[in-house]
């Protein structure tokens, strides 16, 4: 059984200005224990997709299942199994972090003592122990995100949905959240996260869906997506131009520029020994060799026809408060 | 992984946690309560100052003595009812919660919609209760003395609580319907007809024409009359009952309207 399954999800909002097709065709399946990344630019339909998957918004057409449960028909059961941290954090800033986590725990049905136990545990997990008794109003953007993560984990959900968990954060805060997300995955939590950042999808996700204009254009592991571009790029360097030229004569499908030779192969690491033996057979010695993969940038450009421009907002984040993770 | 969360919290516990959170918010931002207390106190002093001699029977020979010689007793209920405008903050608080995403967070949790709506109404009632207590104390300082003694004060506060809940419910419903703090604020204009299309300064028998008929449909009328009965005449069960029913019904109706409005907002469309 899949942890999450989206089947031809679509959502059209009716507005005064006319219908807005926020999501047109989103299908994917996430296996238990995976980190699944939904990568797309601002306005691609990521948040709308998350809202539909988490029972908070009804799809116009299509359906979705969480652990086999239908998000429309079994919404209460689904909500018990999932944790959600939406893009808008929805935190009452007059309360302290501890008050918020404790009261949320009680609303999930924990006893007073269990709730304070769990609250202490979660706050330490996200590195907010020192700030626990401060009002959320005084928290930085990164701290609010981490508090939000703690809130979404209170009822120990099997599946976690994170909508742009690191957008607008500085690199330090982002790293803290990444570590926490990986730790959760290692504990067996299935994670669906959306992002505008190629590096983030690349670093975290086991599999990625590229979404643009409300449509999932391509889906697969980061490596498979890059491989779809047509293999790896192998780069040889030689002592002299002449040697490079001779190498070019012996290796088919290669390009020589100066003292360098470039060739595209299906699988770089596997091909390098072959290429070396060809050179050896011709008595040619290489100075250096490297194999590089196409980046997700290349993939995104190829499937959508445009580059992914992430919104680059960096809030001032208080790096001093990230201890404890 | 052994947390039993199948049911979430009981309704009572949900209501208590949500209410407590809003009360903490009031306590940490107390200055927002100040204007309504001042307005109610202002009404009390101004009306006593202006009308005491006319209606209080103290100086003028032509005075009309329906307050049995103590005009403060007569006008105090009006001041208390005017404190109910502080219930309007409840609607504004709720709109803040919708805008900040708190409402949506609740939606993702096993929480009853009734508890989400009832909590700000209760907080509104608590606000009105305490503000009324303050106004009552002021009234005592300037000469109020209820026919029913100290227990009478408690009865008045009880009615004020119910009434505050209704007015808070009204502002919550208005806030959800309009979806904006301005909407919640604007809807409180109804407060003025509610306050003045009523036996505000004179008994209902003294009202004339359309005002007299309209006042009969205004729940404020019965709330003021119940409180006045307690202040001036003693335990008159009929008027107290009418006051309790009027304010209770009002609270029930506004609660239902607010929940229906909330259902529309969260209908996932
Ligand atoms: N409630 C709504 N009403 C009307 N249009 C909406 C609503 N929510 C989102 N949209 C529109 O749908 C599109 C996708 O939005 P969203 O899912 O928020 O994208 P993303 O999260 O990828 O930035 C955008 O054009 C957005 O303006
Ligand atoms: Mg979004």
XYZ file of C-alpha atoms and ligand atoms in Angstrom:
622
model
C 0.000 0.000 0.000
C 1.212 3.477 -0.794
C 1.625 6.032 1.955
C 0.242 8.733 -0.297
C -1.420 8.398 -3.646
C -2.634 11.295 -5.774
C -4.717 10.322 -8.765
C -5.313 13.002 -11.390
C -5.929 15.686 -8.780
C -7.280 18.975 -10.095
C -8.561 22.108 -8.409
C -10.286 25.098 -9.934
C -11.019 28.053 -7.663
C -14.039 30.155 -8.516
C -13.125 33.788 -8.021
C -14.773 37.095 -8.886
C -12.307 37.441 -11.739
C -13.315 34.036 -13.063
C -12.106 30.483 -12.546
C -8.473 29.905 -11.537
C -7.023 26.513 -12.414
C -4.586 26.139 -9.539
C -3.978 22.422 -10.072
C -4.659 20.724 -13.411
C -3.231 17.243 -13.241
C -1.269 15.913 -10.310
C -0.595 12.202 -9.965
C 2.067 10.479 -7.940
C 2.536 7.749 -5.391
C 4.755 7.843 -2.348
C 6.044 4.675 -0.713
C 6.173 4.392 3.087
C 9.418 5.792 4.492
C 10.246 7.957 1.508
C 11.014 11.648 1.393
C 9.053 12.858 -1.588
C 9.825 16.313 -2.927
C 7.386 18.424 -4.907
C 9.529 20.920 -6.772
C 8.079 23.893 -8.551
C 8.124 27.679 -8.802
C 5.823 30.089 -6.980
C 2.232 29.617 -8.141
C 2.826 26.116 -9.524
C 0.074 24.637 -7.354
C 2.163 23.103 -4.568
C 0.202 24.514 -1.628
C -3.135 23.712 -3.246
C -1.968 20.132 -3.770
C -0.885 19.849 -0.128
C -4.238 21.219 1.083
C -6.104 18.613 -0.952
C -3.886 15.775 0.266
C -4.348 16.835 3.888
C -8.185 16.946 3.754
C -8.277 20.727 4.111
C -9.522 21.416 0.596
C -11.794 19.403 -1.653
C -10.485 18.584 -5.108
C -12.547 19.560 -8.144
C -11.743 16.268 -9.852
C -9.486 13.353 -9.124
C -8.877 11.664 -5.794
C -6.250 11.025 -3.191
C -5.555 8.285 -0.702
C -3.516 8.329 2.480
C -2.537 4.820 3.624
C -5.438 3.588 1.541
C -7.937 5.984 3.122
C -9.823 8.382 0.889
C -9.122 12.011 1.860
C -12.720 13.075 1.234
C -14.630 10.137 2.682
C -12.356 9.247 5.601
C -11.031 12.694 6.386
C -11.135 12.311 10.181
C -9.185 9.041 10.052
C -6.704 10.571 7.628
C -6.087 13.554 9.916
C -5.120 11.223 12.733
C -2.372 9.694 10.639
C -0.844 12.820 9.158
C 1.020 15.846 10.431
C 0.789 19.094 8.530
C 2.938 22.216 8.548
C 1.382 24.611 6.086
C 3.098 27.498 4.381
C 1.254 30.001 6.582
C 2.259 28.830 10.036
C -0.942 29.628 11.955
C 0.651 30.273 15.316
C -0.801 32.412 18.089
C 2.104 34.722 18.786
C 0.890 35.904 22.183
C 1.523 32.440 23.630
C 4.899 30.945 24.489
C 6.300 28.053 22.501
C 5.766 25.695 25.403
C 2.157 26.787 25.955
C 1.411 26.229 22.292
C 2.923 22.769 22.081
C 1.348 21.661 25.361
C -2.130 22.873 24.544
C -1.926 21.370 21.072
C -0.949 18.069 22.685
C -3.965 18.235 24.954
C -6.224 18.945 21.997
C -4.863 15.768 20.403
C -6.021 13.919 23.485
C -2.845 13.671 25.563
C -3.115 13.859 29.342
C -1.648 16.891 31.105
C 1.511 15.032 32.119
C 1.964 13.314 28.758
C 1.477 16.649 27.007
C 4.201 18.378 29.001
C 6.521 15.411 28.555
C 5.960 15.386 24.819
C 6.293 19.152 24.634
C 9.680 19.134 26.347
C 10.827 16.329 24.072
C 9.698 18.029 20.866
C 10.996 21.459 21.793
C 14.416 20.005 22.513
C 14.267 18.082 19.246
C 13.805 21.269 17.233
C 16.281 23.198 19.363
C 13.812 25.500 21.072
C 14.309 24.449 24.689
C 15.938 27.747 25.605
C 13.186 29.743 23.915
C 10.329 27.574 25.231
C 9.098 30.155 27.737
C 9.366 33.108 25.409
C 6.383 34.405 23.498
C 6.370 33.313 19.866
C 6.205 36.975 18.875
C 9.914 37.202 19.716
C 10.872 34.189 17.557
C 12.769 34.510 14.279
C 11.381 33.099 11.038
C 13.436 29.945 11.368
C 12.374 29.420 14.976
C 8.699 29.727 14.008
C 9.199 27.131 11.295
C 10.795 24.767 13.756
C 8.015 25.354 16.273
C 5.528 24.621 13.522
C 7.357 21.373 12.814
C 7.159 20.441 16.507
C 3.404 21.164 16.488
C 2.864 18.933 13.485
C 4.652 16.046 15.206
C 2.729 15.980 18.492
C 0.448 13.077 17.669
C 3.317 11.049 16.172
C 1.999 11.027 12.621
C 3.144 8.370 10.187
C 3.114 10.816 7.322
C 4.311 14.394 7.448
C 3.418 17.127 4.972
C 5.701 20.166 4.916
C 4.782 23.034 2.618
C 7.918 25.009 1.769
C 9.500 24.412 5.178
C 12.626 26.420 4.405
C 11.447 29.206 2.110
C 12.831 32.520 3.264
C 15.250 30.981 5.757
C 18.964 31.631 5.902
C 21.314 28.732 5.108
C 21.937 27.981 8.799
C 18.275 27.577 9.683
C 17.712 25.609 6.515
C 20.426 23.169 7.487
C 18.852 22.647 10.921
C 15.504 21.815 9.347
C 17.100 19.513 6.787
C 18.800 17.544 9.549
C 15.536 17.251 11.417
C 13.697 16.057 8.308
C 16.338 13.413 7.637
C 16.221 12.303 11.259
C 12.442 11.862 11.026
C 12.768 9.838 7.848
C 15.282 7.606 9.575
C 12.673 7.024 12.263
C 10.315 5.763 9.595
C 8.160 8.830 8.969
C 7.072 9.337 5.374
C 7.648 12.941 4.356
C 6.112 14.936 1.557
C 7.703 18.331 1.203
C 7.340 21.092 -1.320
C 10.136 23.404 -2.300
C 11.229 26.007 -4.804
C 14.877 25.116 -4.266
C 16.625 22.662 -6.570
C 19.406 22.033 -4.042
C 16.841 21.204 -1.382
C 14.980 18.692 -3.528
C 18.301 17.230 -4.606
C 19.704 16.971 -1.093
C 16.622 15.659 0.709
C 14.248 13.859 -1.588
C 14.365 10.192 -2.479
C 12.057 11.013 -5.328
C 10.956 14.277 -6.869
C 7.911 15.418 -8.795
C 8.477 18.489 -10.915
C 5.323 20.593 -10.976
C 4.697 23.580 -13.176
C 1.428 25.312 -13.958
C -0.558 22.792 -11.931
C 0.800 19.768 -13.799
C 3.308 17.137 -12.645
C 5.640 17.137 -15.604
C 8.121 14.505 -14.502
C 8.680 12.237 -11.541
C 11.528 10.066 -10.345
C 14.668 9.865 -8.232
C 16.963 12.858 -8.596
C 19.474 10.650 -10.376
C 16.889 9.216 -12.735
C 15.660 12.688 -13.574
C 19.152 13.816 -14.372
C 19.833 10.641 -16.314
C 16.791 11.396 -18.451
C 18.825 14.268 -19.849
C 21.027 11.657 -21.572
C 23.796 10.405 -19.374
C 26.923 11.737 -17.720
C 29.533 14.076 -18.994
C 33.126 12.698 -18.878
C 35.956 15.172 -19.048
C 39.599 14.147 -19.750
C 42.618 16.475 -19.511
C 45.923 15.767 -21.242
C 49.493 17.059 -21.168
C 49.376 18.621 -24.627
C 46.945 19.491 -27.419
C 48.502 16.849 -29.586
C 47.841 14.094 -27.095
C 44.265 15.348 -26.725
C 43.832 15.205 -30.489
C 45.157 11.647 -30.649
C 42.764 10.686 -27.842
C 39.919 12.205 -29.817
C 40.755 9.956 -32.737
C 40.584 6.847 -30.604
C 37.401 7.613 -28.641
C 34.259 7.827 -30.751
C 31.614 10.484 -30.116
C 34.033 12.837 -28.433
C 34.767 16.524 -28.659
C 38.231 17.968 -28.202
C 38.794 21.528 -27.064
C 42.420 22.471 -26.360
C 43.930 19.930 -24.024
C 40.508 18.607 -22.997
C 38.250 15.896 -24.299
C 34.551 15.686 -23.514
C 32.212 12.773 -24.102
C 28.685 11.831 -23.007
C 28.042 8.329 -21.745
C 25.098 6.554 -20.143
C 26.874 5.884 -16.892
C 30.045 7.762 -16.066
C 31.530 5.673 -13.247
C 30.982 2.479 -15.235
C 32.395 3.878 -18.465
C 35.578 5.434 -17.135
C 37.542 2.137 -16.869
C 36.552 1.264 -20.475
C 37.646 4.642 -21.733
C 40.940 4.328 -19.851
C 41.679 0.953 -21.408
C 41.039 2.385 -24.882
C 43.525 5.175 -24.142
C 46.032 2.712 -22.719
C 45.732 0.542 -25.803
C 46.755 3.617 -27.817
C 49.536 4.506 -25.405
C 47.870 7.734 -24.320
C 48.190 8.994 -20.750
C 45.556 11.272 -19.221
C 46.360 13.886 -16.563
C 42.895 14.051 -15.038
C 39.403 12.679 -15.540
C 36.041 13.677 -14.114
C 32.484 12.504 -14.496
C 29.689 14.990 -13.879
C 25.958 14.656 -14.000
C 23.458 17.015 -15.469
C 21.938 19.114 -12.676
C 18.247 19.387 -11.791
C 18.523 22.827 -13.326
C 19.066 21.166 -16.684
C 16.174 18.808 -16.019
C 13.785 21.567 -15.030
C 14.713 23.609 -18.061
C 14.194 20.649 -20.342
C 10.734 19.613 -19.070
C 9.185 23.031 -18.486
C 10.952 25.110 -21.090
C 11.966 27.691 -18.506
C 14.403 28.018 -15.647
C 13.287 27.594 -12.057
C 13.600 30.936 -10.348
C 13.146 30.481 -6.656
C 12.025 33.423 -4.594
C 15.164 34.478 -2.807
C 14.051 36.041 0.417
C 16.316 35.789 3.375
C 14.838 36.847 6.651
C 17.149 37.921 9.372
C 17.386 34.793 11.354
C 18.775 34.448 14.793
C 21.488 31.872 14.350
C 22.289 31.913 18.030
C 19.204 29.885 18.853
C 19.762 26.813 16.780
C 21.605 24.815 19.384
C 20.502 21.455 20.613
C 19.844 19.608 17.386
C 4.701 5.234 19.161
C 2.024 4.411 21.656
C -0.081 7.501 21.821
C -3.778 6.869 21.625
C -5.078 9.790 19.669
C -8.063 8.111 18.105
C -10.574 10.382 19.758
C -8.695 13.558 20.558
C -9.861 15.533 23.583
C -13.434 15.505 24.917
C -15.651 18.421 23.924
C -15.397 19.964 27.389
C -11.621 19.793 27.367
C -11.423 21.228 23.857
C -13.610 24.116 24.918
C -11.544 24.730 28.034
C -8.198 24.682 26.186
C -9.415 26.967 23.422
C -11.015 29.325 25.941
C -7.936 29.371 28.146
C -5.767 30.304 25.201
C -8.017 33.270 24.369
C -8.167 34.335 28.009
C -4.360 34.331 28.182
C -4.445 36.559 25.145
C -6.786 39.018 26.902
C -4.674 39.012 30.049
C -1.493 39.675 28.066
C -3.042 42.515 26.120
C -5.146 44.152 28.837
C -4.974 47.646 27.373
C -7.336 46.595 24.575
C -10.081 46.297 27.207
C -9.687 49.828 28.485
C -11.818 51.794 25.967
C -15.051 49.901 26.649
C -14.690 50.167 30.422
C -14.128 53.877 30.061
C -17.114 54.295 27.756
C -19.420 52.464 30.157
C -18.163 54.457 33.115
C -18.548 57.625 31.087
C -22.188 56.774 30.300
C -22.844 56.120 33.944
C -21.446 59.414 35.181
C -22.882 61.525 32.390
C -26.396 60.160 32.656
C -26.423 60.388 36.401
C -25.106 63.940 36.188
C -27.637 64.996 33.592
C -30.762 63.165 34.623
C -30.512 62.550 38.334
C -32.401 65.673 39.287
C -35.129 65.138 36.702
C -35.833 61.481 37.360
C -34.307 60.940 40.725
C -36.848 62.979 42.625
C -34.177 64.688 44.625
C -34.474 68.357 43.736
C -37.192 69.279 41.330
C -40.771 69.226 42.407
C -41.831 68.043 38.966
C -39.613 64.977 39.044
C -40.978 61.646 37.918
C -40.208 59.156 40.565
C -39.982 55.821 38.704
C -36.567 55.141 40.152
C -37.951 55.264 43.678
C -35.597 58.022 44.596
C -32.344 56.426 43.399
C -31.585 57.215 39.781
C -28.206 55.447 39.927
C -30.100 52.215 40.558
C -32.188 52.945 37.506
C -29.422 53.846 35.064
C -26.805 51.327 36.204
C -28.254 48.432 34.141
C -27.926 50.574 31.033
C -24.233 51.139 31.787
C -23.742 47.443 32.297
C -25.480 46.535 29.069
C -23.371 49.104 27.238
C -20.288 47.225 28.443
C -21.422 44.380 26.207
C -19.823 46.134 23.270
C -16.577 44.689 24.576
C -17.939 41.352 23.387
C -17.222 42.635 19.877
C -13.528 41.967 20.416
C -14.382 38.284 20.188
C -15.298 38.625 16.529
C -12.138 40.548 15.814
C -10.037 37.915 17.616
C -11.627 35.185 15.557
C -10.952 36.977 12.290
C -7.326 37.332 13.390
C -7.256 33.570 13.842
C -8.667 32.979 10.387
C -6.178 35.359 8.812
C -3.170 33.984 10.657
C -4.021 30.376 9.793
C -4.825 29.303 13.365
C -8.346 28.418 12.235
C -6.964 26.153 9.518
C -4.689 24.466 12.021
C -7.742 23.642 14.137
C -9.365 22.272 11.018
C -6.516 19.790 10.677
C -7.075 18.593 14.246
C -9.892 16.594 15.853
C -11.634 19.688 17.220
C -15.350 20.414 17.156
C -16.392 23.467 15.211
C -18.815 24.275 18.034
C -15.917 24.479 20.471
C -13.961 26.752 18.136
C -16.935 29.158 18.003
C -18.107 28.818 21.584
C -14.659 29.582 23.036
C -14.473 33.210 21.845
C -18.111 33.650 22.899
C -17.287 32.506 26.417
C -14.309 34.817 26.508
C -16.604 37.636 25.380
C -18.937 36.753 28.235
C -16.061 36.786 30.719
C -14.993 40.183 29.434
C -18.486 41.597 29.861
C -18.750 39.950 33.278
C -15.628 41.632 34.603
C -16.366 44.953 33.016
C -19.860 44.833 34.513
C -18.350 44.065 37.884
C -16.224 47.164 37.558
C -19.175 49.314 36.544
C -21.259 47.900 39.401
C -18.528 48.764 41.872
C -18.403 52.268 40.492
C -22.176 52.439 40.833
C -21.972 51.466 44.482
C -19.406 54.190 45.050
C -21.814 56.804 43.701
C -24.829 55.551 45.593
C -26.379 52.478 43.997
C -28.053 50.153 46.461
C -30.033 47.242 45.062
C -33.343 46.268 46.656
C -32.108 42.688 46.651
C -28.827 43.321 48.459
C -25.437 41.888 47.447
C -26.992 38.725 45.992
C -28.753 41.004 43.556
C -25.412 42.172 42.242
C -24.412 38.592 41.553
C -27.685 37.974 39.728
C -27.054 41.035 37.582
C -23.564 39.834 36.758
C -24.995 36.462 35.783
C -27.397 38.069 33.336
C -24.567 40.282 32.046
C -22.508 37.156 31.389
C -25.252 35.565 29.284
C -25.897 38.767 27.437
C -22.184 39.278 26.763
C -22.022 35.808 25.300
C -24.802 36.628 22.881
C -23.242 39.857 21.776
C -19.874 38.145 21.356
C -21.601 35.469 19.279
C -23.089 38.143 17.102
C -19.697 39.697 16.442
C -18.121 36.272 15.834
C -20.806 35.441 13.265
C -20.332 38.826 11.620
C -16.557 38.355 11.547
C -16.785 34.932 9.949
C -19.376 36.051 7.406
C -17.402 39.100 6.338
C -14.046 37.409 6.720
C -12.427 40.624 7.863
C -11.749 42.497 11.077
C -13.386 45.548 9.540
C -16.503 43.492 8.910
C -16.627 42.359 12.518
C -16.073 45.925 13.654
C -18.633 47.427 11.274
C -21.308 44.953 12.341
C -21.174 46.312 15.888
C -23.085 49.369 14.672
C -26.144 47.301 15.615
C -25.054 47.890 19.168
C -26.504 51.408 19.100
C -30.069 50.604 18.037
C -29.916 47.651 20.444
C -29.004 50.026 23.237
C -31.361 52.879 22.445
C -34.438 51.222 20.916
C -35.100 50.090 24.443
C -36.273 51.578 27.738
C -32.872 53.186 28.085
C -33.656 56.308 30.108
C -37.282 55.767 31.068
C -39.486 52.748 31.765
C -41.081 51.060 28.770
C -44.529 52.514 29.623
C -43.083 55.955 29.022
C -41.897 55.138 25.500
C -44.230 56.220 22.721
C -45.170 55.335 19.181
C -42.972 53.042 17.079
C -40.181 53.064 19.642
C -42.485 51.463 22.162
C -43.449 48.645 19.774
C -39.914 48.170 18.467
C -38.520 47.937 21.982
C -40.701 44.894 22.599
C -38.701 43.002 19.943
C -35.327 44.027 21.309
C -33.769 41.487 23.673
C -31.889 44.352 25.337
C -35.219 45.591 26.656
C -35.740 42.446 28.721
C -32.157 42.385 29.911
C -32.380 45.973 31.143
C -35.781 45.371 32.721
C -34.588 42.274 34.535
C -31.616 44.145 35.973
C -33.751 47.123 36.885
C -36.222 44.913 38.665
C -33.411 43.513 40.758
C -32.038 46.970 41.520
C -35.280 48.748 42.306
C -38.131 46.353 43.055
C -36.616 43.196 44.452
C -36.860 39.604 43.229
C -39.498 39.773 40.535
C -39.239 36.350 38.977
C -41.163 37.183 35.825
C -38.888 39.962 34.641
C -35.764 38.038 35.661
C -36.973 35.005 33.751
C -37.685 37.110 30.695
C -34.216 38.644 30.886
C -32.542 35.266 31.189
C -34.592 33.804 28.347
C -33.983 36.795 26.086
C -30.218 36.805 26.606
C -29.963 33.005 26.547
C -31.948 32.748 23.325
C -29.898 35.502 21.780
C -26.692 33.627 22.650
C -28.071 30.376 21.263
C -29.169 31.981 18.015
C -25.889 33.798 17.436
C -23.920 30.633 18.254
C -25.885 28.668 15.681
C -25.474 31.364 13.054
C -21.739 31.548 13.717
C -21.309 27.789 13.415
C -23.231 27.753 10.141
C -21.065 30.585 8.858
C -17.924 28.730 9.968
C -19.090 25.614 8.171
C -19.284 27.646 4.969
C -15.771 29.019 5.466
C -14.290 25.600 6.119
C -16.357 23.820 3.503
C -13.127 23.012 1.656
C -14.146 24.795 -1.524
N -8.037 30.263 -2.621
C -7.632 30.600 -3.854
N -8.434 31.296 -4.668
C -8.030 31.634 -5.903
N -6.849 31.319 -6.452
C -5.982 30.628 -5.698
C -6.322 30.235 -4.359
N -5.274 29.555 -3.847
C -4.325 29.527 -4.815
N -4.741 30.177 -5.925
C -3.993 30.330 -7.176
O -3.638 29.045 -7.646
C -2.321 29.018 -8.142
C -1.493 28.007 -7.385
O -1.323 28.462 -6.061
P -0.517 27.678 -4.959
O -1.054 26.296 -4.851
O -0.523 28.486 -3.741
O 0.944 27.628 -5.596
P 2.352 27.399 -4.902
O 2.095 26.893 -3.532
O 3.035 26.407 -5.755
O 3.053 28.703 -4.889
C -1.794 30.435 -8.035
O -1.996 31.059 -9.267
C -2.669 31.043 -6.969
O -2.815 32.423 -7.179
Mg 2.749 27.654 -1.772
